[in-house]
Coordinates of C-alpha atoms (C1' of nucleotides) in Angstrom, one line a residue:
Chain A
M111 CA 19.7 -10.3 -4.2
E112 CA 19.1 -7.6 -6.7
C113 CA 15.5 -6.6 -7.0
P114 CA 13.5 -4.7 -9.5
E115 CA 11.6 -1.5 -8.5
F116 CA 10.5 -2.4 -5.0
D117 CA 9.7 -0.8 -1.7
L118 CA 9.7 -3.4 1.1
V119 CA 8.5 -1.1 3.8
M120 CA 5.6 0.3 1.8
T121 CA 4.6 -3.2 0.5
L122 CA 4.5 -4.9 3.9
G123 CA 2.8 -1.9 5.4
S124 CA 0.0 -1.6 2.9
G125 CA -2.5 -3.9 4.6
Q126 CA -2.0 -6.9 2.4
T127 CA -0.3 -9.1 4.9
F128 CA -0.3 -9.1 8.7
H129 CA 2.5 -11.2 10.1
W130 CA 5.7 -9.4 9.3
R131 CA 7.5 -8.0 12.3
P132 CA 10.0 -5.1 12.4
V133 CA 13.4 -6.3 13.7
N134 CA 16.9 -5.1 13.7
A135 CA 18.7 -7.6 11.5
L136 CA 21.1 -7.9 8.6
G137 CA 22.7 -4.7 9.6
G138 CA 19.8 -2.4 10.2
E139 CA 16.0 -2.2 10.2
G140 CA 14.3 -5.1 8.6
F141 CA 11.4 -7.5 9.0
T142 CA 11.1 -11.1 10.1
G143 CA 8.3 -13.6 9.3
C144 CA 7.7 -16.4 7.0
I145 CA 6.5 -17.4 3.6
G146 CA 4.5 -20.5 4.0
S147 CA 6.6 -22.7 6.3
T148 CA 9.9 -21.0 5.4
S149 CA 11.2 -18.5 7.8
V150 CA 12.6 -15.4 6.2
T151 CA 14.2 -12.2 7.5
L152 CA 14.5 -9.3 5.1
R153 CA 16.1 -5.9 4.8
Q154 CA 16.3 -3.6 1.8
E155 CA 19.3 -1.5 0.9
G156 CA 18.5 0.4 -2.2
S157 CA 18.0 -2.0 -5.1
R158 CA 19.4 -4.8 -3.0
L159 CA 17.2 -7.1 -1.0
L160 CA 19.1 -8.8 1.8
Y161 CA 17.6 -12.0 3.1
R162 CA 18.2 -14.8 5.5
G163 CA 16.1 -17.9 4.7
G164 CA 14.2 -18.6 1.5
S165 CA 15.6 -18.1 -1.9
P166 CA 15.5 -15.5 -4.7
E167 CA 12.9 -17.7 -6.5
L168 CA 10.7 -17.8 -3.4
L169 CA 11.0 -14.1 -2.8
S170 CA 10.5 -13.2 -6.4
R171 CA 7.3 -15.1 -6.5
Y172 CA 6.0 -13.9 -3.1
F173 CA 6.7 -10.2 -3.9
A174 CA 5.6 -10.6 -7.5
F175 CA 8.8 -9.2 -8.9
D176 CA 7.5 -10.3 -12.3
H177 CA 4.8 -7.6 -12.3
D178 CA 5.7 -4.8 -14.7
L179 CA 5.1 -1.8 -12.5
E180 CA 5.9 0.6 -15.3
A181 CA 3.2 -0.9 -17.5
I182 CA 0.8 -0.9 -14.6
R183 CA 1.4 2.8 -14.0
S184 CA 0.9 3.5 -17.7
S185 CA -2.4 1.7 -17.7
C186 CA -4.1 4.7 -16.0
A187 CA -2.2 7.4 -17.8
G188 CA -5.4 9.2 -18.6
H189 CA -6.4 9.5 -15.0
P190 CA -4.4 12.3 -13.2
V191 CA -5.2 11.3 -9.6
S192 CA -4.3 7.7 -10.2
Q193 CA -1.2 8.7 -12.0
S194 CA -0.1 10.8 -9.1
A195 CA -0.8 8.1 -6.6
S196 CA 1.0 5.5 -8.7
L197 CA 4.1 7.7 -8.9
A198 CA 4.0 8.4 -5.1
C199 CA 3.7 4.7 -4.4
R200 CA 6.5 3.5 -6.7
G201 CA 7.8 0.1 -5.5
L202 CA 4.6 -0.9 -3.7
R203 CA 3.8 -4.3 -5.1
V204 CA 0.6 -6.4 -4.9
M205 CA 1.9 -9.7 -3.5
R206 CA 1.2 -13.3 -4.4
Q207 CA 0.4 -14.9 -1.0
P208 CA -0.2 -18.5 -0.1
L209 CA -3.8 -19.3 -0.7
W210 CA -5.1 -20.7 2.5
E211 CA -3.1 -18.3 4.7
C212 CA -4.5 -15.3 2.7
L213 CA -8.0 -16.6 2.7
A214 CA -8.1 -17.3 6.4
S215 CA -6.3 -14.1 7.3
F216 CA -8.9 -12.0 5.5
I217 CA -11.7 -13.8 7.3
L218 CA -10.2 -12.0 10.4
S219 CA -10.4 -8.6 8.7
P220 CA -14.0 -7.5 8.9
M221 CA -14.5 -4.5 11.2
K222 CA -10.9 -4.6 12.2
Q223 CA -7.9 -2.5 11.5
V224 CA -4.5 -3.7 10.5
A225 CA -3.0 -3.5 13.9
H226 CA -5.6 -5.8 15.4
I227 CA -5.6 -8.3 12.5
S228 CA -1.9 -8.6 13.1
Q229 CA -2.5 -9.5 16.7
M230 CA -5.1 -12.1 15.9
S231 CA -2.9 -13.6 13.2
L232 CA 0.0 -13.8 15.7
A233 CA -2.2 -15.3 18.4
L234 CA -3.5 -18.0 16.0
R235 CA 0.0 -18.7 14.7
S236 CA 1.4 -19.0 18.2
A237 CA -1.4 -21.3 19.4
Y238 CA -1.9 -23.6 16.4
G239 CA 1.0 -22.9 13.9
T240 CA 4.3 -24.7 13.5
P241 CA 7.1 -22.9 15.3
L242 CA 9.9 -22.0 12.9
K243 CA 13.6 -21.6 13.4
D244 CA 15.2 -18.2 13.0
T245 CA 12.0 -16.3 13.4
P246 CA 9.6 -15.7 16.3
V247 CA 6.7 -15.8 13.8
P248 CA 5.2 -19.3 13.5
A249 CA 3.7 -20.6 10.2
F250 CA 0.0 -20.0 9.7
P251 CA -1.9 -23.0 11.0
E252 CA -3.2 -25.7 8.7
A253 CA -6.9 -25.7 8.2
G254 CA -7.1 -29.1 10.0
S255 CA -5.5 -27.6 13.2
L256 CA -8.1 -24.8 13.3
A257 CA -11.0 -27.1 12.6
E258 CA -9.8 -29.4 15.4
A259 CA -9.4 -26.6 17.8
G260 CA -13.1 -25.7 17.9
V261 CA -14.9 -22.4 18.0
E262 CA -14.5 -21.6 21.6
E263 CA -10.8 -22.2 21.6
L264 CA -10.3 -20.0 18.5
R265 CA -12.3 -17.3 20.2
K266 CA -9.6 -17.1 22.9
C267 CA -7.3 -15.7 20.2
G268 CA -9.4 -12.5 20.3
L269 CA -11.4 -13.4 17.1
G270 CA -14.8 -12.4 18.5
F271 CA -17.6 -13.3 16.1
R272 CA -15.0 -14.2 13.4
A273 CA -14.1 -17.4 15.3
K274 CA -17.3 -19.1 14.1
S275 CA -16.6 -18.1 10.4
L276 CA -13.0 -19.2 10.6
H277 CA -13.8 -22.5 12.2
A278 CA -16.5 -23.3 9.7
T279 CA -14.3 -22.4 6.7
A280 CA -11.3 -24.3 8.1
S281 CA -13.6 -27.4 8.5
L282 CA -14.7 -27.2 4.9
V283 CA -11.1 -26.9 3.8
A284 CA -9.9 -29.7 6.1
S285 CA -12.5 -32.1 4.9
G286 CA -11.7 -31.3 1.3
E287 CA -15.2 -30.0 0.7
F288 CA -13.6 -26.7 -0.3
D289 CA -10.2 -26.7 -2.1
P290 CA -8.6 -23.3 -2.4
E291 CA -6.5 -24.6 -5.3
S292 CA -9.7 -25.4 -7.3
L293 CA -10.2 -21.7 -7.9
L294 CA -7.0 -21.2 -9.7
M295 CA -8.3 -22.1 -13.1
M296 CA -11.7 -20.4 -12.7
S297 CA -12.7 -17.1 -14.1
T298 CA -12.6 -14.3 -11.6
G299 CA -16.4 -14.2 -11.4
E300 CA -16.7 -17.9 -10.7
A301 CA -13.9 -17.8 -8.2
R302 CA -15.5 -14.9 -6.4
A303 CA -18.8 -16.7 -6.3
E304 CA -17.2 -19.8 -4.7
L305 CA -15.4 -17.7 -2.1
C306 CA -18.6 -15.9 -1.2
K307 CA -20.2 -19.2 -0.4
L308 CA -17.8 -19.6 2.6
P309 CA -18.9 -18.4 6.0
G310 CA -17.4 -15.0 6.8
I311 CA -16.6 -14.1 3.3
G312 CA -18.6 -11.4 1.6
R313 CA -17.8 -9.5 -1.6
K314 CA -15.2 -7.2 -0.1
V315 CA -13.2 -10.0 1.6
A316 CA -13.5 -12.2 -1.5
N317 CA -12.0 -9.4 -3.6
C318 CA -9.1 -9.0 -1.2
I319 CA -8.3 -12.7 -1.5
L320 CA -8.7 -12.6 -5.2
L321 CA -6.3 -9.7 -5.4
F322 CA -3.7 -10.7 -2.9
A323 CA -3.5 -14.5 -3.4
Y324 CA -5.0 -15.3 -6.8
E325 CA -3.3 -12.5 -8.7
R326 CA -6.6 -11.1 -10.1
L327 CA -5.1 -7.7 -10.6
E328 CA -8.3 -6.1 -12.0
V329 CA -10.3 -6.7 -8.8
V330 CA -11.2 -3.7 -6.6
P331 CA -12.1 -4.5 -3.0
V332 CA -14.4 -1.7 -2.0
D333 CA -14.2 -0.7 1.7
V334 CA -15.3 2.7 3.1
W335 CA -12.0 4.3 2.1
V336 CA -12.1 3.1 -1.4
A337 CA -15.8 4.0 -1.7
R338 CA -14.9 7.5 -0.5
I339 CA -12.0 7.7 -3.0
L340 CA -14.1 6.5 -5.9
G341 CA -17.0 8.7 -4.9
S342 CA -14.7 11.7 -5.1
F343 CA -14.1 10.9 -8.8
R344 CA -17.7 11.4 -9.6
K345 CA -19.6 14.6 -10.2
P346 CA -21.0 16.2 -7.2
G347 CA -24.6 15.4 -6.9
S348 CA -24.4 12.2 -8.8
R349 CA -26.7 9.4 -7.8
K350 CA -25.5 7.2 -5.0
M351 CA -24.1 3.9 -6.0
T352 CA -24.2 0.6 -4.1
L353 CA -20.9 -0.8 -3.1
E354 CA -21.1 -3.3 -6.0
Q355 CA -21.8 -0.5 -8.4
L356 CA -18.9 1.4 -7.1
E357 CA -16.7 -1.7 -7.6
I358 CA -17.8 -1.9 -11.3
Y359 CA -17.2 1.8 -11.7
G360 CA -13.8 1.5 -10.2
E361 CA -12.8 -1.4 -12.5
R362 CA -13.8 0.7 -15.5
Q363 CA -12.2 3.9 -14.3
L364 CA -8.9 2.4 -13.2
G365 CA -8.3 0.0 -16.1
P366 CA -7.0 -3.6 -16.4
Y367 CA -4.8 -3.2 -13.3
A368 CA -7.6 -1.6 -11.2
G369 CA -6.6 -3.6 -8.1
Y370 CA -3.1 -2.3 -8.2
I371 CA -4.2 1.3 -8.8
Q372 CA -6.7 1.0 -6.1
Q373 CA -3.9 -0.1 -3.7
Y374 CA -2.0 3.0 -4.6
L375 CA -5.0 5.3 -4.1
F376 CA -5.8 3.5 -0.8
H377 CA -2.3 3.9 0.5
Q378 CA -2.3 7.6 -0.4
A379 CA -5.6 8.1 1.3
R380 CA -4.5 6.3 4.4
T381 CA -1.3 8.2 4.7
G382 CA -3.1 11.5 4.3
E383 CA -1.4 12.3 1.0
L384 CA -4.6 12.1 -0.9
K385 CA -7.2 14.6 0.2
L386 CA -10.7 13.5 0.3
P387 CA -13.8 15.7 0.5
K388 CA -15.8 14.3 3.3
P389 CA -14.6 12.0 6.0
K390 CA -18.3 11.5 6.4
S391 CA -19.9 12.4 9.7
K392 CA -22.5 10.2 11.1
P393 CA -25.5 11.7 12.8
K394 CA -25.9 8.6 14.9
P395 CA -27.8 8.9 18.2
K396 CA -26.5 6.6 20.8
P397 CA -28.7 5.1 23.5
K398 CA -26.1 3.9 25.8
P399 CA -27.4 2.6 29.2
K400 CA -24.3 0.7 30.2
A401 CA -21.1 1.2 32.0
S402 CA -18.3 -1.2 31.8
R403 CA -14.8 -1.6 33.0
K404 CA -12.3 -4.3 32.1
K405 CA -8.8 -3.7 31.1
M406 CA -6.7 -5.8 28.9
G407 CA -3.1 -6.6 29.6
G408 CA 0.1 -6.1 27.6
T409 CA 0.1 -4.3 24.4
N410 CA 3.1 -5.3 22.3
P411 CA 5.1 -2.2 21.5
S412 CA 6.9 -3.9 18.7
L413 CA 4.0 -4.7 16.5
P414 CA 3.9 -3.2 13.0
I415 CA 3.2 0.4 12.9
V416 CA 1.0 0.3 10.0
G417 CA -1.8 2.7 10.6
G418 CA -4.7 1.3 9.4
K419 CA -7.1 -0.7 7.6
T420 CA -7.7 -3.9 6.4
F421 CA -7.9 -4.7 3.1
L422 CA -6.1 -3.9 1.2
Chain B
dA237 C1' -35.1 -2.5 1.2
dC238 C1' -33.8 -1.4 6.0
dC239 C1' -31.7 -2.4 10.5
dC240 C1' -28.3 -3.7 13.7
dA241 C1' -25.3 -7.0 16.5
dG242 C1' -20.8 -7.6 17.8
dG243 C1' -15.4 -6.8 19.6
dG244 C1' -11.3 -4.8 21.1
dG245 C1' -7.7 -1.6 20.3
dC246 C1' -6.9 3.1 20.0
dA247 C1' -7.4 8.3 20.1
dA248 C1' -9.3 11.8 22.5
dG249 C1' -11.5 13.9 26.5
Chain C
dC41 C1' -10.2 6.2 33.4
dT42 C1' -14.2 6.8 30.2
dT43 C1' -16.2 7.6 25.9
dG44 C1' -16.6 7.5 20.9
dC45 C1' -15.0 5.5 16.8
dC46 C1' -13.8 2.1 13.5
dC47 C1' -16.6 -1.0 9.8
dA48 C1' -17.8 -6.3 6.7
dT49 C1' -20.9 -9.8 7.2
dG50 C1' -25.0 -12.1 8.2
dG51 C1' -29.3 -12.6 9.9
dG52 C1' -33.8 -10.6 11.2

DNA sequence: ACCCAGGGGCAAG
DNA sequence: CTTGCCCATGGG
């Protein structure tokens, strides 16, 4: 299909989604995965998006081809750094992901980098998701399947302390006590408050979900990178802001599509194209009495090469 | 308001 | 192989 301004590689590599795998398909380097329970294999050739599985309508919705990127870029015209990042990230789109899949995936994200979130996602999909034809990536498990599995079983997928949060949230969704769809018609503030009631979801994770699944394009998830970026916009010596204050500041500075602009800045910072003052050193003394061993088996060399971070 | 557990991959030594 | 680093949430 013909697609509007779009960069498949940058979009899938920007930390929004964790289950697309690089493959050689459709005549070159592409990706395979799924959208909900529909298996899809993709490859971009210029303005053409080659696909196997799915439909133009499904892909257009998922990749948000309806977002007017030119208008989004213009929205921060008065901010030189954002302008520059927006231009460098042309074609990077903030996606519109399935609600439960996105919500559950970001519960996995705290304290983890993209590469590891991908591994956890794949482990969960393989153990509890429905296998699909034409792709090695199973669908994301239903809430009921995860609730039924139990915390200890989920922990075996390498979730660590996130197993408890994911299991508790999955149980709330499976019982109908929490319905992801019910947030669709709420204001962003109300929806955020509801998300933050769920175990394992704090303000940052809630904002990621709002941005990547609920299309709240003004929301700015503030992690250490974004905090660093926003901090660099302020005068040296300004008073420190809390993360929430930085978030408000970011929304004001970056305009009505602050979430999009933030994604561009984040991507620039992660790829080293945006220079930041202090990577921040920590004078942290470490009382370490222990020695350990333990080695894990097989790293999968074909996992996504995204360097980086969660959130966004 | 402050402090810190907790987990596993990964880069560096 | 060993060590240090990464970093959101929740509970004390």
